[in-house]
Short mmCIF file of N, CA and C in Angstrom, two decimals:
data_model
loop_
_atom_site.label_atom_id
_atom_site.label_comp_id
_atom_site.label_asym_id
_atom_site.label_seq_id
_atom_site.Cartn_x
_atom_site.Cartn_y
_atom_site.Cartn_z
N MET A 225 -82.02 47.68 41.83
CA MET A 225 -81.30 46.93 40.92
C MET A 225 -82.60 47.42 39.67
N VAL A 226 -81.69 47.04 38.61
CA VAL A 226 -82.49 47.66 37.32
C VAL A 226 -82.86 45.97 36.54
N TYR A 227 -84.07 45.81 36.15
CA TYR A 227 -84.83 44.13 35.47
C TYR A 227 -85.34 44.48 34.31
N ILE A 228 -85.21 43.40 33.39
CA ILE A 228 -85.84 43.93 32.13
C ILE A 228 -86.73 42.46 31.71
N ASP A 229 -88.13 42.24 31.33
CA ASP A 229 -88.78 40.86 31.04
C ASP A 229 -88.92 41.29 29.78
N ILE A 230 -88.65 40.33 28.78
CA ILE A 230 -88.74 40.35 27.42
C ILE A 230 -90.06 39.09 27.54
N ASN A 231 -90.87 39.68 26.25
CA ASN A 231 -91.97 38.63 25.83
C ASN A 231 -91.15 38.43 24.24
N ILE A 232 -90.51 37.47 23.58
CA ILE A 232 -90.21 37.26 22.36
C ILE A 232 -91.77 36.94 21.12
N LEU A 233 -91.81 37.28 20.59
CA LEU A 233 -93.39 36.69 19.52
C LEU A 233 -92.44 36.98 18.33
N SER A 234 -92.77 36.17 17.38
CA SER A 234 -92.95 36.15 16.09
C SER A 234 -92.38 37.03 15.16
N ASP A 235 -92.83 37.86 15.60
CA ASP A 235 -92.49 39.74 14.49
C ASP A 235 -92.62 40.51 15.28
N LYS A 236 -92.00 40.31 16.63
CA LYS A 236 -91.59 41.53 17.55
C LYS A 236 -91.18 41.39 18.78
N ILE A 237 -90.16 42.25 19.18
CA ILE A 237 -90.15 41.80 21.00
C ILE A 237 -91.17 42.72 21.70
N GLU A 238 -91.83 42.56 22.87
CA GLU A 238 -92.17 43.55 23.99
C GLU A 238 -91.43 43.34 25.57
N PHE A 239 -91.02 44.73 26.08
CA PHE A 239 -90.01 44.34 26.55
C PHE A 239 -90.84 45.52 27.87
N SER A 240 -90.03 45.42 28.79
CA SER A 240 -90.77 46.22 30.28
C SER A 240 -88.96 46.81 30.96
N ILE A 241 -88.91 47.42 31.22
CA ILE A 241 -87.39 47.86 32.14
C ILE A 241 -87.93 48.41 33.28
N PHE A 242 -87.30 48.16 34.14
CA PHE A 242 -88.09 48.60 35.79
C PHE A 242 -87.19 48.19 37.15
N ARG A 243 -87.22 49.19 37.92
CA ARG A 243 -86.26 49.25 38.58
C ARG A 243 -86.83 48.48 39.91
N ASN A 244 -86.80 47.76 41.12
CA ASN A 244 -87.62 47.09 41.67
C ASN A 244 -86.83 47.86 43.02
N PHE A 245 -88.12 48.39 43.96
CA PHE A 245 -87.69 48.63 45.16
C PHE A 245 -88.73 47.66 46.36
N SER A 246 -88.03 47.58 46.92
CA SER A 246 -88.84 46.63 48.11
C SER A 246 -90.12 45.83 46.79
N ASN A 247 -90.13 45.27 46.54
CA ASN A 247 -91.37 44.36 45.43
C ASN A 247 -92.41 45.72 45.08
N ASN A 248 -91.80 46.79 45.14
CA ASN A 248 -92.40 47.20 43.93
C ASN A 248 -92.10 47.96 43.03
N LYS A 249 -92.75 47.37 41.70
CA LYS A 249 -92.08 47.87 40.15
C LYS A 249 -91.88 49.66 39.84
N LYS A 250 -91.01 50.12 39.19
CA LYS A 250 -91.20 51.65 38.76
C LYS A 250 -90.79 51.41 37.31
N ILE A 251 -92.04 51.28 36.60
CA ILE A 251 -91.67 51.07 35.04
C ILE A 251 -90.22 51.89 34.56
N LEU A 252 -89.79 51.69 33.93
CA LEU A 252 -88.49 53.06 33.36
C LEU A 252 -88.78 52.57 32.02
N LYS A 253 -88.98 51.96 30.87
CA LYS A 253 -89.57 52.08 29.84
C LYS A 253 -90.06 50.67 29.01
N ARG A 254 -91.54 50.36 29.07
CA ARG A 254 -92.23 49.75 28.31
C ARG A 254 -92.54 49.80 26.66
N ASN A 255 -92.17 49.44 26.39
CA ASN A 255 -91.71 49.36 24.40
C ASN A 255 -92.04 48.07 23.36
N GLU A 256 -91.75 48.21 22.61
CA GLU A 256 -91.71 46.71 21.82
C GLU A 256 -90.72 47.12 20.79
N ILE A 257 -90.35 46.28 19.91
CA ILE A 257 -89.20 46.32 18.82
C ILE A 257 -89.77 45.39 17.93
N ILE A 258 -90.57 45.86 16.78
CA ILE A 258 -91.29 45.69 16.10
C ILE A 258 -90.22 45.08 14.64
N PHE A 259 -89.99 43.60 14.17
CA PHE A 259 -88.91 43.94 13.46
C PHE A 259 -88.90 44.41 12.08
N PRO A 260 -88.53 44.63 11.26
CA PRO A 260 -87.96 45.54 10.11
C PRO A 260 -88.15 43.78 8.91
N ILE A 261 -89.21 43.99 7.89
CA ILE A 261 -89.58 42.78 7.75
C ILE A 261 -88.28 42.91 6.03
N CYS A 262 -87.86 44.07 5.86
CA CYS A 262 -86.76 44.01 4.78
C CYS A 262 -85.25 43.52 5.13
N TYR A 263 -85.26 43.18 6.69
CA TYR A 263 -84.50 42.52 6.93
C TYR A 263 -84.08 41.22 6.88
N SER A 264 -83.04 40.40 6.23
CA SER A 264 -82.65 39.21 6.59
C SER A 264 -82.47 38.84 7.67
N SER A 265 -82.91 37.39 8.20
CA SER A 265 -82.43 36.53 9.65
C SER A 265 -81.59 37.15 10.44
N PRO A 266 -79.95 36.85 9.56
CA PRO A 266 -78.86 37.39 10.23
C PRO A 266 -78.98 39.32 10.70
N GLN A 267 -79.28 40.33 9.84
CA GLN A 267 -79.73 41.35 10.08
C GLN A 267 -80.33 41.66 10.97
N ARG A 268 -81.75 40.79 11.28
CA ARG A 268 -82.79 41.51 12.16
C ARG A 268 -82.29 40.92 13.69
N LEU A 269 -81.32 39.68 14.01
CA LEU A 269 -81.01 39.73 14.78
C LEU A 269 -79.45 40.55 15.50
N ASN A 270 -78.60 40.52 14.55
CA ASN A 270 -78.33 41.82 14.69
C ASN A 270 -78.38 43.31 15.20
N TYR A 271 -79.81 43.23 14.33
CA TYR A 271 -80.63 44.40 14.99
C TYR A 271 -80.81 44.46 16.83
N ILE A 272 -81.56 43.40 16.85
CA ILE A 272 -81.96 43.03 17.90
C ILE A 272 -81.38 43.22 19.03
N ARG A 273 -80.00 42.54 18.68
CA ARG A 273 -78.29 42.42 19.68
C ARG A 273 -78.14 44.32 19.84
N ASN A 274 -77.99 44.95 18.88
CA ASN A 274 -77.19 46.36 18.85
C ASN A 274 -78.51 46.91 20.02
N LEU A 275 -79.83 46.55 19.34
CA LEU A 275 -80.63 47.20 20.23
C LEU A 275 -80.52 47.07 21.94
N MET A 276 -81.40 46.16 22.00
CA MET A 276 -80.75 45.63 23.60
C MET A 276 -79.35 45.46 24.54
N GLY A 277 -78.58 45.79 23.85
CA GLY A 277 -77.14 46.14 24.39
C GLY A 277 -77.33 47.23 24.65
N SER A 278 -77.72 48.03 24.03
CA SER A 278 -77.85 49.85 23.91
C SER A 278 -78.20 49.80 25.33
N PHE A 279 -79.86 49.07 25.17
CA PHE A 279 -80.70 49.77 26.72
C PHE A 279 -80.22 49.02 28.01
N ILE A 280 -79.54 48.12 27.64
CA ILE A 280 -78.38 47.22 28.95
C ILE A 280 -77.40 48.65 29.15
N GLU A 281 -76.97 49.15 28.41
CA GLU A 281 -75.88 50.12 28.92
C GLU A 281 -76.43 51.68 29.57
N GLU A 282 -77.92 52.00 28.74
CA GLU A 282 -78.50 52.82 29.14
C GLU A 282 -78.97 53.05 30.02
N TYR A 283 -79.44 51.62 31.03
CA TYR A 283 -80.24 51.73 31.89
C TYR A 283 -79.70 50.80 32.91
N ASN A 284 -78.51 50.34 32.64
CA ASN A 284 -77.58 49.90 33.73
C ASN A 284 -78.16 48.17 34.73
N ILE A 285 -78.79 47.59 33.27
CA ILE A 285 -79.93 46.59 33.31
C ILE A 285 -78.54 45.50 34.05
N GLY A 286 -79.59 44.48 35.32
CA GLY A 286 -78.59 43.79 36.27
C GLY A 286 -79.09 42.28 35.86
N HIS A 287 -80.45 42.57 35.36
CA HIS A 287 -81.57 41.01 35.70
C HIS A 287 -82.70 41.28 34.15
N TYR A 288 -82.26 39.71 33.94
CA TYR A 288 -82.80 39.63 32.58
C TYR A 288 -83.96 38.49 32.80
N LYS A 289 -85.35 38.46 31.76
CA LYS A 289 -85.69 37.57 32.02
C LYS A 289 -86.91 37.45 30.65
N VAL A 290 -86.22 36.22 30.22
CA VAL A 290 -86.90 35.97 28.76
C VAL A 290 -88.38 35.14 28.95
N ASN A 291 -89.41 35.42 28.10
CA ASN A 291 -90.38 34.65 27.54
C ASN A 291 -91.16 34.87 26.13
N ILE A 292 -91.65 33.13 26.00
CA ILE A 292 -91.80 32.99 24.45
C ILE A 292 -93.37 33.03 24.24
N GLY A 293 -93.68 33.86 23.57
CA GLY A 293 -95.25 34.05 23.39
C GLY A 293 -95.58 33.09 21.79
N ASN A 294 -97.06 33.47 21.73
CA ASN A 294 -97.82 33.00 20.70
C ASN A 294 -97.45 31.17 20.38
N LEU A 295 -97.84 30.64 21.09
CA LEU A 295 -97.43 29.56 21.21
C LEU A 295 -98.56 28.35 21.64
N ASP A 296 -99.86 29.51 21.63
CA ASP A 296 -101.15 28.65 21.96
C ASP A 296 -102.04 29.28 21.47
N LYS A 297 -101.35 29.71 19.66
CA LYS A 297 -102.14 29.77 18.39
C LYS A 297 -102.80 28.91 17.52
N ASP A 298 -103.91 29.09 17.36
CA ASP A 298 -104.29 28.07 16.44
C ASP A 298 -104.06 28.15 14.76
N GLU A 299 -102.87 27.32 14.66
CA GLU A 299 -102.28 27.83 13.56
C GLU A 299 -101.67 26.08 12.61
N ASP A 300 -101.27 26.40 11.69
CA ASP A 300 -101.00 25.10 10.84
C ASP A 300 -99.50 24.65 11.97
N ILE A 301 -99.26 23.27 12.15
CA ILE A 301 -98.16 23.29 12.95
C ILE A 301 -96.97 23.35 11.67
N LYS A 302 -97.20 23.27 10.63
CA LYS A 302 -95.46 23.71 10.16
C LYS A 302 -95.11 25.65 10.43
N VAL A 303 -96.35 26.55 10.34
CA VAL A 303 -96.37 27.65 10.14
C VAL A 303 -96.15 28.24 11.95
N LEU A 304 -96.63 27.20 12.75
CA LEU A 304 -95.32 27.29 14.34
C LEU A 304 -94.12 27.21 14.34
N ILE A 305 -93.89 26.08 13.97
CA ILE A 305 -92.19 25.74 13.89
C ILE A 305 -91.75 26.48 12.64
N ASP A 306 -91.60 27.00 12.06
CA ASP A 306 -90.97 28.09 11.39
C ASP A 306 -90.88 29.50 12.06
N GLU A 307 -92.00 29.54 12.46
CA GLU A 307 -92.09 31.30 13.55
C GLU A 307 -90.68 30.72 14.93
N MET A 308 -90.98 29.28 14.99
CA MET A 308 -90.31 29.85 15.75
C MET A 308 -88.62 28.96 15.96
N ARG A 309 -88.31 28.69 14.85
CA ARG A 309 -87.01 28.64 14.48
C ARG A 309 -86.28 29.99 14.76
N GLU A 310 -87.12 30.93 14.28
CA GLU A 310 -86.75 32.54 14.44
C GLU A 310 -86.47 32.62 16.27
N VAL A 311 -88.04 32.22 16.68
CA VAL A 311 -88.26 32.75 17.87
C VAL A 311 -87.27 32.10 19.23
N VAL A 312 -86.01 30.61 18.91
CA VAL A 312 -85.20 30.33 18.87
C VAL A 312 -84.22 30.77 18.90
N LYS A 313 -83.89 31.65 17.61
CA LYS A 313 -82.56 32.54 17.09
C LYS A 313 -82.28 33.49 18.27
N ILE A 314 -83.82 34.01 18.13
CA ILE A 314 -83.72 35.06 19.00
C ILE A 314 -83.15 35.43 20.20
N GLU A 315 -84.09 33.83 20.95
CA GLU A 315 -83.30 33.64 22.04
C GLU A 315 -82.05 33.94 22.81
N GLY A 316 -81.49 33.10 21.69
CA GLY A 316 -80.05 32.49 21.63
C GLY A 316 -79.47 33.83 21.61
N VAL A 317 -79.53 34.42 21.16
CA VAL A 317 -79.14 36.13 20.58
C VAL A 317 -79.11 36.96 22.28
N LEU A 318 -80.37 36.87 22.37
CA LEU A 318 -80.46 37.67 23.61
C LEU A 318 -80.08 37.07 25.04
N GLU A 319 -79.82 35.70 25.23
CA GLU A 319 -79.30 35.03 25.97
C GLU A 319 -77.27 35.32 25.88
N GLU A 320 -76.54 35.25 24.88
CA GLU A 320 -75.64 35.69 24.68
C GLU A 320 -75.66 36.77 24.96
N LEU A 321 -75.52 38.03 24.77
CA LEU A 321 -75.84 39.41 25.17
C LEU A 321 -76.09 39.38 26.46
N PHE A 322 -76.81 38.98 27.47
CA PHE A 322 -76.92 38.88 28.55
C PHE A 322 -76.01 39.00 28.72
N ILE A 323 -75.53 37.49 28.88
CA ILE A 323 -74.17 36.98 29.99
C ILE A 323 -72.89 37.48 29.33
N SER A 324 -72.83 38.08 28.81
CA SER A 324 -71.88 38.48 27.79
C SER A 324 -71.89 40.22 28.71
N LYS A 325 -72.53 40.22 28.74
CA LYS A 325 -72.83 41.89 29.12
C LYS A 325 -72.52 41.72 31.57
N GLY A 326 -73.00 40.31 31.61
CA GLY A 326 -72.85 40.02 32.88
C GLY A 326 -74.59 40.42 33.75
N VAL A 327 -75.37 40.38 32.94
CA VAL A 327 -76.84 40.76 33.03
C VAL A 327 -76.45 39.10 33.42
N LYS A 328 -77.55 39.22 34.82
CA LYS A 328 -77.92 37.44 35.33
C LYS A 328 -79.41 37.28 35.60
N THR A 329 -79.80 36.18 35.39
CA THR A 329 -80.76 36.01 35.09
C THR A 329 -81.79 36.13 36.04
N TRP A 330 -83.08 36.29 36.38
CA TRP A 330 -84.19 36.54 37.04
C TRP A 330 -85.33 35.51 36.93
N ARG A 331 -85.41 35.81 38.02
CA ARG A 331 -87.05 34.07 37.78
C ARG A 331 -87.59 34.75 38.78
#
């Protein structure tokens, strides 16, 4: 079975795609997607959805796990709330994508 573990940050997504052989992980791909600054929010969400969709098909991903990072930064609460709005949108797009592709949650 192929898994993807995603960590959503305010400016990028870090991810690992791996195959699980009896609790031994074989990493197939580990990388990050840095969000293009020039993209508006809808363009960014579409970019992420298309890129992750291609990973699902290329690696035949069957399970996913989404984590949210950057929550413990020592910043102004307004900055954190603004960042979290984008992160929540990204999480929603990824959840919808995985469900529509038949990828199951992995816990």
